[in-house]
CSV table of C-alpha atoms in Angstrom, one decimal:
chain,number,residue,atom,x,y,z
A,407,MET,CA,0.0,0.0,0.0
A,408,ARG,CA,2.8,2.4,1.0
A,409,THR,CA,4.8,1.8,-2.2
A,410,TRP,CA,2.4,3.5,-4.6
A,411,LEU,CA,1.6,6.5,-2.4
A,412,PRO,CA,4.6,8.6,-3.5
A,413,LEU,CA,3.9,7.7,-7.1
A,414,ALA,CA,0.3,9.0,-6.7
A,415,ILE,CA,1.6,12.2,-5.1
A,416,VAL,CA,4.0,12.8,-8.0
A,417,VAL,CA,1.3,12.1,-10.6
A,418,ALA,CA,-1.1,14.5,-8.8
A,419,LEU,CA,1.6,17.3,-8.7
A,420,ILE,CA,2.3,16.9,-12.4
A,421,SER,CA,-1.3,17.1,-13.4
A,422,VAL,CA,-1.9,20.2,-11.2
A,423,GLY,CA,1.2,21.7,-12.8
A,424,LEU,CA,-0.1,20.8,-16.3
A,425,TRP,CA,-3.5,22.2,-15.6
A,426,PHE,CA,-2.1,25.4,-14.3
A,427,SER,CA,0.3,26.0,-17.2
A,428,GLU,CA,-2.2,24.9,-19.8
A,429,SER,CA,-5.1,27.0,-18.7
A,430,PRO,CA,-4.0,29.7,-16.3
A,431,PRO,CA,-7.1,31.3,-14.8
A,432,GLN,CA,-7.4,34.9,-16.2
A,433,GLN,CA,-7.7,36.5,-12.9
A,434,LEU,CA,-4.3,35.1,-11.7
A,435,LEU,CA,-2.6,37.0,-14.5
A,436,GLY,CA,-4.5,40.3,-13.7
A,437,LYS,CA,-6.1,40.2,-17.1
A,438,ARG,CA,-9.6,40.3,-15.8
A,439,PRO,CA,-10.8,41.7,-12.5
A,440,THR,CA,-11.2,38.9,-9.9
A,441,PRO,CA,-14.6,38.6,-8.2
A,442,LYS,CA,-13.1,40.1,-5.1
A,443,GLU,CA,-11.9,43.1,-7.1
A,444,PHE,CA,-15.2,43.3,-8.9
A,445,ASP,CA,-17.1,44.0,-5.8
A,446,ARG,CA,-14.7,46.2,-4.0
A,447,ALA,CA,-15.3,49.9,-3.2
A,448,ALA,CA,-15.6,52.2,-6.3
A,449,ASP,CA,-12.7,54.5,-7.0
A,450,LEU,CA,-15.0,57.3,-7.8
A,451,ILE,CA,-18.7,58.1,-7.6
A,452,ILE,CA,-20.2,61.1,-9.4
A,453,ARG,CA,-23.8,62.2,-8.8
A,454,GLY,CA,-25.5,64.3,-11.4
A,455,ALA,CA,-22.6,63.6,-13.7
A,456,LYS,CA,-22.0,65.7,-16.8
A,457,THR,CA,-18.9,64.4,-18.6
A,458,ARG,CA,-17.3,65.1,-22.0
A,459,HIS,CA,-15.2,62.5,-23.8
A,460,PHE,CA,-12.7,63.4,-26.5
A,461,SER,CA,-11.4,61.4,-29.4
A,462,PRO,CA,-7.6,60.9,-29.8
A,463,GLU,CA,-7.7,63.7,-32.4
A,464,GLY,CA,-9.1,66.1,-29.8
A,465,THR,CA,-12.6,66.4,-31.1
A,466,LEU,CA,-15.6,65.9,-28.8
A,467,ALA,CA,-16.5,62.1,-29.2
A,468,TYR,CA,-19.5,62.0,-26.9
A,469,ARG,CA,-21.2,63.8,-24.0
A,470,LEU,CA,-22.4,61.6,-21.2
A,471,ASP,CA,-24.8,62.9,-18.5
A,472,ALA,CA,-26.1,60.5,-15.8
A,473,ASP,CA,-27.8,60.5,-12.5
A,474,SER,CA,-24.7,58.8,-11.2
A,475,VAL,CA,-21.4,57.3,-12.5
A,476,THR,CA,-19.7,54.7,-10.4
A,477,TYR,CA,-16.1,54.2,-11.6
A,478,PHE,CA,-13.8,51.3,-11.0
A,479,GLN,CA,-10.2,51.3,-12.0
A,480,PHE,CA,-8.4,47.9,-12.4
A,481,ALA,CA,-4.9,47.0,-13.4
A,482,ARG,CA,-5.3,47.4,-17.2
A,483,ARG,CA,-9.0,48.1,-17.4
A,484,ASP,CA,-11.7,50.4,-16.1
A,485,ARG,CA,-15.5,50.3,-15.8
A,486,ALA,CA,-18.1,52.9,-15.2
A,487,ASN,CA,-21.6,51.9,-14.0
A,488,LEU,CA,-24.1,54.5,-15.3
A,489,ASP,CA,-27.5,55.2,-13.8
A,490,GLN,CA,-30.0,56.8,-16.1
A,491,PRO,CA,-27.3,57.7,-18.7
A,492,ARG,CA,-28.1,60.2,-21.5
A,493,ILE,CA,-25.4,60.2,-24.2
A,494,VAL,CA,-24.9,62.3,-27.3
A,495,PHE,CA,-22.5,60.9,-29.8
A,496,TYR,CA,-20.7,63.2,-32.2
A,497,GLN,CA,-19.6,62.6,-35.8
A,498,GLY,CA,-17.1,65.2,-36.7
A,499,GLN,CA,-18.3,68.4,-35.1
A,500,SER,CA,-22.0,67.7,-35.1
A,501,PRO,CA,-24.2,65.7,-32.7
A,502,ARG,CA,-25.5,62.6,-34.6
A,503,TRP,CA,-27.1,60.2,-32.0
A,504,ARG,CA,-28.8,60.7,-28.7
A,505,THR,CA,-29.4,57.8,-26.3
A,506,GLU,CA,-31.4,57.4,-23.2
A,507,SER,CA,-31.7,54.2,-21.0
A,508,GLU,CA,-32.2,53.0,-17.5
A,509,THR,CA,-28.7,51.8,-16.9
A,510,GLY,CA,-25.4,51.5,-18.8
A,511,VAL,CA,-21.8,50.4,-18.4
A,512,ALA,CA,-18.9,52.0,-20.1
A,513,TYR,CA,-15.7,49.9,-20.4
A,514,ASN,CA,-12.1,51.0,-21.0
A,515,ASN,CA,-12.6,54.8,-21.3
A,516,GLY,CA,-15.8,54.4,-23.3
A,517,GLU,CA,-14.3,52.0,-25.9
A,518,ARG,CA,-17.5,49.9,-25.4
A,519,VAL,CA,-20.7,51.2,-23.9
A,520,VAL,CA,-23.5,48.7,-23.0
A,521,LEU,CA,-26.9,50.3,-22.5
A,522,ARG,CA,-29.8,48.4,-20.8
A,523,GLY,CA,-33.4,49.0,-19.9
A,524,ASP,CA,-35.9,50.8,-22.2
A,525,VAL,CA,-33.1,52.0,-24.5
A,526,ASN,CA,-34.1,54.8,-26.9
A,527,ILE,CA,-31.8,56.1,-29.6
A,528,TRP,CA,-32.6,59.1,-31.7
A,529,GLU,CA,-30.8,60.2,-34.8
A,530,LEU,CA,-30.1,63.9,-34.8
A,531,PRO,CA,-31.4,66.2,-36.0
A,532,GLN,CA,-34.5,64.5,-34.8
A,533,ALA,CA,-36.9,65.7,-37.5
A,534,GLY,CA,-36.6,63.1,-40.3
A,535,GLY,CA,-34.2,61.0,-38.3
A,536,ILE,CA,-34.7,57.4,-37.2
A,537,HIS,CA,-35.8,56.4,-33.7
A,538,LEU,CA,-34.7,53.0,-32.4
A,539,GLN,CA,-36.0,51.2,-29.3
A,540,THR,CA,-34.7,48.0,-27.8
A,541,ALA,CA,-34.1,46.4,-24.4
A,542,ALA,CA,-30.3,46.5,-24.6
A,543,ILE,CA,-27.6,47.4,-27.0
A,544,THR,CA,-23.8,47.5,-27.2
A,545,ILE,CA,-22.2,50.6,-28.8
A,546,LYS,CA,-18.6,51.0,-29.9
A,547,PRO,CA,-18.3,54.7,-30.4
A,548,ARG,CA,-14.9,54.8,-32.1
A,549,GLU,CA,-15.9,52.1,-34.5
A,550,GLU,CA,-19.2,53.8,-35.0
A,551,PHE,CA,-20.9,50.4,-34.6
A,552,ALA,CA,-23.8,49.1,-32.5
A,553,GLU,CA,-25.3,45.7,-32.1
A,554,THR,CA,-27.9,43.8,-30.1
A,555,ASP,CA,-29.5,40.4,-30.0
A,556,LYS,CA,-32.7,41.7,-28.6
A,557,VAL,CA,-35.9,42.8,-30.4
A,558,VAL,CA,-35.5,46.2,-32.0
A,559,LYS,CA,-38.1,48.6,-33.3
A,560,ILE,CA,-37.0,51.3,-35.8
A,561,ALA,CA,-39.3,54.2,-36.9
A,562,ALA,CA,-38.3,56.3,-39.8
A,563,GLY,CA,-41.0,58.9,-40.3
A,564,ALA,CA,-44.2,56.9,-40.9
A,565,ASN,CA,-42.4,53.8,-41.9
A,566,ARG,CA,-41.6,51.1,-39.2
A,567,THR,CA,-39.4,48.1,-39.2
A,568,GLU,CA,-38.8,45.6,-36.4
A,569,GLY,CA,-37.0,42.3,-35.9
A,570,ARG,CA,-34.7,40.4,-33.6
A,571,GLY,CA,-31.0,41.1,-33.6
A,572,LEU,CA,-29.4,44.2,-35.2
A,573,ARG,CA,-26.1,45.4,-36.4
A,574,ALA,CA,-25.7,49.1,-37.2
A,575,TYR,CA,-22.8,50.5,-39.2
A,576,LEU,CA,-23.3,54.1,-38.4
A,577,LYS,CA,-20.6,55.6,-40.6
A,578,GLU,CA,-22.0,53.7,-43.7
A,579,ASP,CA,-25.6,54.7,-42.6
A,580,ARG,CA,-26.4,51.0,-42.9
A,581,VAL,CA,-28.5,48.7,-40.7
A,582,GLU,CA,-28.9,44.9,-40.7
A,583,ILE,CA,-31.7,43.1,-38.9
A,584,LEU,CA,-30.9,39.5,-38.3
A,585,SER,CA,-34.3,37.7,-38.0
A,586,GLU,CA,-38.1,37.9,-37.7
A,587,VAL,CA,-38.2,41.1,-39.9
A,588,GLN,CA,-41.4,43.0,-40.3
A,589,SER,CA,-41.7,46.3,-42.1
A,590,ILE,CA,-44.6,48.7,-42.7
A,591,TYR,CA,-44.3,51.4,-45.3
A,592,GLU,CA,-47.1,53.9,-44.9
A,593,ASN,CA,-48.6,55.4,-48.1
A,594,GLN,CA,-47.2,59.0,-48.2
B,805,LEU,CA,-57.8,46.9,-56.6
B,806,PRO,CA,-57.7,50.7,-57.1
B,807,GLU,CA,-57.6,51.3,-53.4
B,808,ASP,CA,-54.7,49.0,-53.0
B,809,ARG,CA,-52.2,51.8,-53.6
B,810,ASN,CA,-53.6,53.8,-50.6
B,811,GLN,CA,-52.9,50.9,-48.2
B,812,PRO,CA,-49.7,50.5,-46.3
B,813,ILE,CA,-47.1,48.1,-47.7
B,814,ARG,CA,-46.2,45.3,-45.3
B,815,VAL,CA,-43.1,43.2,-45.6
B,816,LYS,CA,-41.9,40.1,-43.7
B,817,SER,CA,-38.6,38.3,-44.1
B,818,GLU,CA,-35.9,36.5,-42.3
B,819,HIS,CA,-33.2,39.1,-42.8
B,820,PHE,CA,-33.0,42.8,-43.6
B,821,ASP,CA,-30.2,45.0,-44.8
B,822,GLY,CA,-31.0,48.7,-45.1
B,823,ASN,CA,-28.7,51.3,-46.6
B,824,ARG,CA,-30.1,54.7,-46.3
B,825,ALA,CA,-27.3,56.4,-48.2
B,826,ASP,CA,-28.6,54.6,-51.3
B,827,ASN,CA,-32.2,54.5,-50.1
B,828,LEU,CA,-32.1,50.7,-50.8
B,829,PHE,CA,-33.7,48.2,-48.4
B,830,VAL,CA,-33.0,44.5,-49.1
B,831,TYR,CA,-35.2,41.8,-47.6
B,832,ILE,CA,-33.8,38.3,-47.8
B,833,GLY,CA,-35.3,34.9,-47.0
B,834,ASN,CA,-39.0,33.9,-47.4
B,835,VAL,CA,-40.0,37.4,-48.2
B,836,GLN,CA,-43.8,38.2,-48.2
B,837,ILE,CA,-45.1,41.6,-49.3
B,838,SER,CA,-48.7,42.6,-49.1
B,839,GLN,CA,-50.6,45.9,-50.0
B,840,GLY,CA,-54.3,45.5,-50.0
B,841,SER,CA,-55.0,42.6,-52.5
B,842,LEU,CA,-51.4,42.7,-53.8
B,843,ARG,CA,-49.1,39.9,-52.7
B,844,ILE,CA,-45.5,39.2,-53.6
B,845,LEU,CA,-43.6,36.1,-52.5
B,846,ALA,CA,-39.9,35.9,-53.2
B,847,ASP,CA,-36.5,34.8,-52.0
B,848,ARG,CA,-35.1,38.3,-52.1
B,849,VAL,CA,-36.7,41.7,-52.5
B,850,GLU,CA,-35.1,45.1,-53.0
B,851,VAL,CA,-37.2,48.1,-52.0
B,852,HIS,CA,-36.0,51.3,-53.8
B,853,GLY,CA,-37.2,54.4,-52.0
B,854,THR,CA,-36.7,58.1,-52.0
B,855,ALA,CA,-35.0,60.3,-49.4
B,856,GLU,CA,-38.5,61.1,-48.1
B,857,GLY,CA,-39.2,57.4,-47.4
B,858,GLU,CA,-41.6,56.9,-50.4
B,859,ILE,CA,-41.3,53.6,-52.3
B,860,GLN,CA,-40.5,53.9,-56.0
B,861,LYS,CA,-40.0,50.4,-57.1
B,862,VAL,CA,-39.9,46.8,-55.7
B,863,VAL,CA,-37.6,44.2,-57.4
B,864,ALA,CA,-38.4,40.6,-56.4
B,865,THR,CA,-36.3,37.6,-57.4
B,866,GLY,CA,-36.8,34.0,-56.7
B,867,GLU,CA,-37.1,30.5,-58.3
B,868,PRO,CA,-39.6,31.9,-59.2
B,869,ALA,CA,-40.9,35.0,-57.5
B,870,HIS,CA,-44.7,35.2,-57.4
B,871,PHE,CA,-47.1,38.2,-57.8
B,872,GLN,CA,-50.8,38.4,-57.3
B,873,GLN,CA,-53.3,41.2,-57.3
B,874,GLN,CA,-57.0,41.6,-57.7
B,875,VAL,CA,-57.4,44.1,-60.5
B,876,GLN,CA,-61.2,44.4,-60.3
B,877,GLN,CA,-63.6,43.5,-57.5
B,878,SER,CA,-65.6,41.0,-59.4
B,879,GLN,CA,-62.7,39.1,-60.9
B,880,THR,CA,-60.3,36.5,-59.7
B,881,PRO,CA,-56.8,37.9,-58.9
B,882,VAL,CA,-54.2,38.2,-61.7
B,883,LYS,CA,-51.3,35.9,-60.9
B,884,ALA,CA,-47.8,36.2,-62.3
B,885,LYS,CA,-44.5,34.5,-61.7
B,886,ALA,CA,-41.0,34.9,-63.0
B,887,ARG,CA,-37.4,34.7,-61.9
B,888,ARG,CA,-37.4,38.5,-61.6
B,889,ILE,CA,-40.4,40.8,-61.0
B,890,GLU,CA,-40.1,44.5,-61.0
B,891,PHE,CA,-43.1,46.4,-59.7
B,892,ARG,CA,-43.1,50.2,-60.3
B,893,VAL,CA,-45.4,51.5,-57.6
B,894,ASN,CA,-46.4,54.9,-59.0
B,895,ALA,CA,-46.9,53.6,-62.5
B,896,ASP,CA,-48.8,50.5,-61.3
B,897,ALA,CA,-46.7,48.5,-63.8
B,898,LEU,CA,-45.1,45.1,-63.7
B,899,GLN,CA,-42.1,43.9,-65.6
B,900,LEU,CA,-41.5,40.1,-65.5
B,901,SER,CA,-38.4,38.4,-66.8
B,902,GLY,CA,-37.0,34.9,-66.8
B,903,ASP,CA,-39.7,32.2,-67.4
B,904,ALA,CA,-42.4,34.7,-67.0
B,905,GLN,CA,-46.0,33.8,-66.9
B,906,VAL,CA,-49.2,35.7,-66.3
B,907,ASP,CA,-52.4,33.8,-65.4
B,908,ARG,CA,-55.7,35.7,-65.7
B,909,ASN,CA,-58.9,33.7,-65.1
B,910,GLY,CA,-57.1,30.5,-66.2
B,911,ASN,CA,-55.9,32.1,-69.5
B,912,THR,CA,-52.1,32.1,-69.4
B,913,LEU,CA,-49.4,33.9,-71.2
B,914,SER,CA,-45.8,32.6,-71.1
B,915,ALA,CA,-42.8,34.3,-72.4
B,916,GLU,CA,-39.2,35.3,-71.6
B,917,LYS,CA,-40.2,38.9,-70.7
B,918,ILE,CA,-43.7,40.4,-70.0
B,919,ASP,CA,-44.6,44.0,-69.4
B,920,TYR,CA,-48.0,44.3,-67.7
B,921,ASP,CA,-49.7,47.6,-67.1
B,922,LEU,CA,-52.1,46.9,-64.2
B,923,ILE,CA,-54.3,49.9,-64.9
B,924,SER,CA,-54.9,49.6,-68.6
B,925,GLU,CA,-54.3,45.8,-68.4
B,926,GLN,CA,-52.1,46.2,-71.5
B,927,ILE,CA,-49.7,43.3,-71.9
B,928,GLU,CA,-46.6,43.2,-74.0
B,929,ALA,CA,-44.6,39.9,-74.2
B,930,GLN,CA,-41.3,39.0,-75.8
B,931,GLY,CA,-39.8,35.6,-76.4
B,932,GLN,CA,-36.2,34.7,-75.8
B,933,SER,CA,-33.8,36.5,-78.1
B,934,GLY,CA,-33.3,34.4,-81.3
B,935,ASN,CA,-36.3,32.2,-82.0
B,936,GLY,CA,-37.9,32.4,-78.5
B,937,ARG,CA,-41.7,32.3,-78.8
B,938,VAL,CA,-44.6,33.6,-76.8
B,939,GLU,CA,-47.3,31.1,-75.8
B,940,MET,CA,-50.9,32.0,-75.0
B,941,ILE,CA,-53.5,29.5,-73.7
B,942,TRP,CA,-57.2,30.5,-73.6
B,943,GLN,CA,-59.6,28.4,-71.7
B,944,PRO,CA,-62.8,27.5,-73.6
B,945,GLU,CA,-65.8,29.7,-72.8
B,946,LYS,CA,-67.8,28.1,-70.0
B,947,LYS,CA,-71.4,27.0,-71.0
B,948,VAL,CA,-74.1,29.2,-69.4
B,949,ALA,CA,-76.2,27.2,-66.9
B,950,GLY,CA,-79.6,25.9,-68.3
B,951,GLN,CA,-78.4,26.1,-71.9
B,952,PRO,CA,-79.1,22.9,-74.0
B,953,PRO,CA,-75.9,21.1,-74.7
B,954,GLY,CA,-74.5,21.8,-78.2
B,955,GLY,CA,-77.9,23.3,-79.6
B,956,GLN,CA,-77.2,26.0,-82.2
B,957,GLU,CA,-80.5,27.8,-81.4
B,958,GLY,CA,-79.6,27.8,-77.8
B,959,GLN,CA,-76.3,29.5,-78.6
B,960,GLU,CA,-77.8,32.1,-80.8
B,961,GLY,CA,-80.1,33.1,-78.0
B,962,GLN,CA,-76.9,34.2,-76.2
B,963,GLU,CA,-76.6,37.9,-76.9
B,964,GLY,CA,-78.5,37.3,-80.2
B,965,GLY,CA,-75.6,36.8,-82.5
B,966,GLU,CA,-73.5,34.1,-84.3
B,967,VAL,CA,-71.1,32.8,-81.6
B,968,PRO,CA,-67.5,33.4,-83.0
B,969,ALA,CA,-64.9,30.6,-82.8
B,970,VAL,CA,-63.1,32.5,-80.0
B,971,GLN,CA,-65.0,34.9,-77.7
B,972,ASN,CA,-62.8,36.2,-74.9
B,973,PRO,CA,-62.7,39.7,-73.6
B,974,GLN,CA,-59.0,39.3,-73.0
B,975,ALA,CA,-58.3,38.9,-76.7
B,976,GLN,CA,-58.8,42.6,-77.2
B,977,ASP,CA,-56.2,43.3,-74.6
B,978,THR,CA,-53.4,41.7,-76.4
B,979,PRO,CA,-51.7,44.1,-78.9
C-alpha cells in the first residue's frame, strides 16, 4: 500500500502543474478583475454627472450625463456603471445620435458602452431621423458600430421596421436586422 | 384593386439590410409583401425608396418569384410569376423576366419577358432572343347554366348573335 503513495503524489503534482500551465485562470494574471476586485469599493462616484469624452484627435466624441457614475479602475481596465445615462455621440463636429436608457456600463474609457433597460436612440437632427427602441444594445463609439441580439423597433418617419438582432454600421448609414423582420411602409 | 395603392405596404422576411445612403432596403429569406389585395412572395426583395421614405419600385427575385393582385372587385386575382419581377409602384406596372407567366382567369401567357400595365391591363410579351416564342392559352368559354348542350339555337339566343370561334374579352387586350 505504501509503495504507490509517493507515485500517486507525484502524478497529482504533475497534473496540477499541467492544468495550471495549460489554462491559467485569467484573474491570476491580472487580465480580468477577480470577483473580489469586482465588488470592492468604487474608485469614484459622481452624482448628477456631466462628462465630456474626446477622441484621440481632440474632437468631442461624446457627452455623457447620468444621475450617477460609479467608476472602478483595475490593473489594465476600467469600468463605469451608469444610472439613467443620457449620451450624445458626435460625428465630426455635429451631434449625430442621442441615447437614453435606465442603466449602462462604459468599459475602458468608453471604448465599449452597453446600455440596458428601455433603450431609446434618436438620430439627430431629430426631424426626419430614425428612432430605435430596444431592451439592450452594445455601442462601440470609435468604430461607429452598434449591435444587439434583442428585439428592435425602428421608426423612420411613418415607416416602421422591427425584428430580432441588429447590427448598425453608423458611418455607412447601414443597418442589418438578423431575423423575424417585419416592415410597414405607410402610403405617403 | 384601385384602393390597394392607398394601403400600407407590409413586408416580412428572415433578414433585412437597409442602406439609407442609397435608399435601398433589401429583404432576404422567405419574403412576403402585401398591400391590400397585392401579394409578392420571393427569396429576395429590393425596395428602392426616395429620401423622403416613399417607395419607387420593388424588385423581387426567386425561383420563381410570385405576384398576385385583384385588378377588379368582381374578378379572380391576376397571378404572375418569373425569376425577376419589378413592380413600379407609382406607374402600377409590372415587368417580369425569366420564365415569365401571367395567369388571368385561367388564361395564361408565357414568355421570356412580359410588361404588364395593371391599370390599362395592356400586356406586352417577348420571347427569348433568337427564336424564342410567346405562348398563350385560352380556356374554352364556359357554357351558361340551363343552356341545352350543343344546340345551335340555344347559342344564338346568347346575346342574339352568331357565336365566333373564340370569344374572350381578354383577346382585345393583347396588342
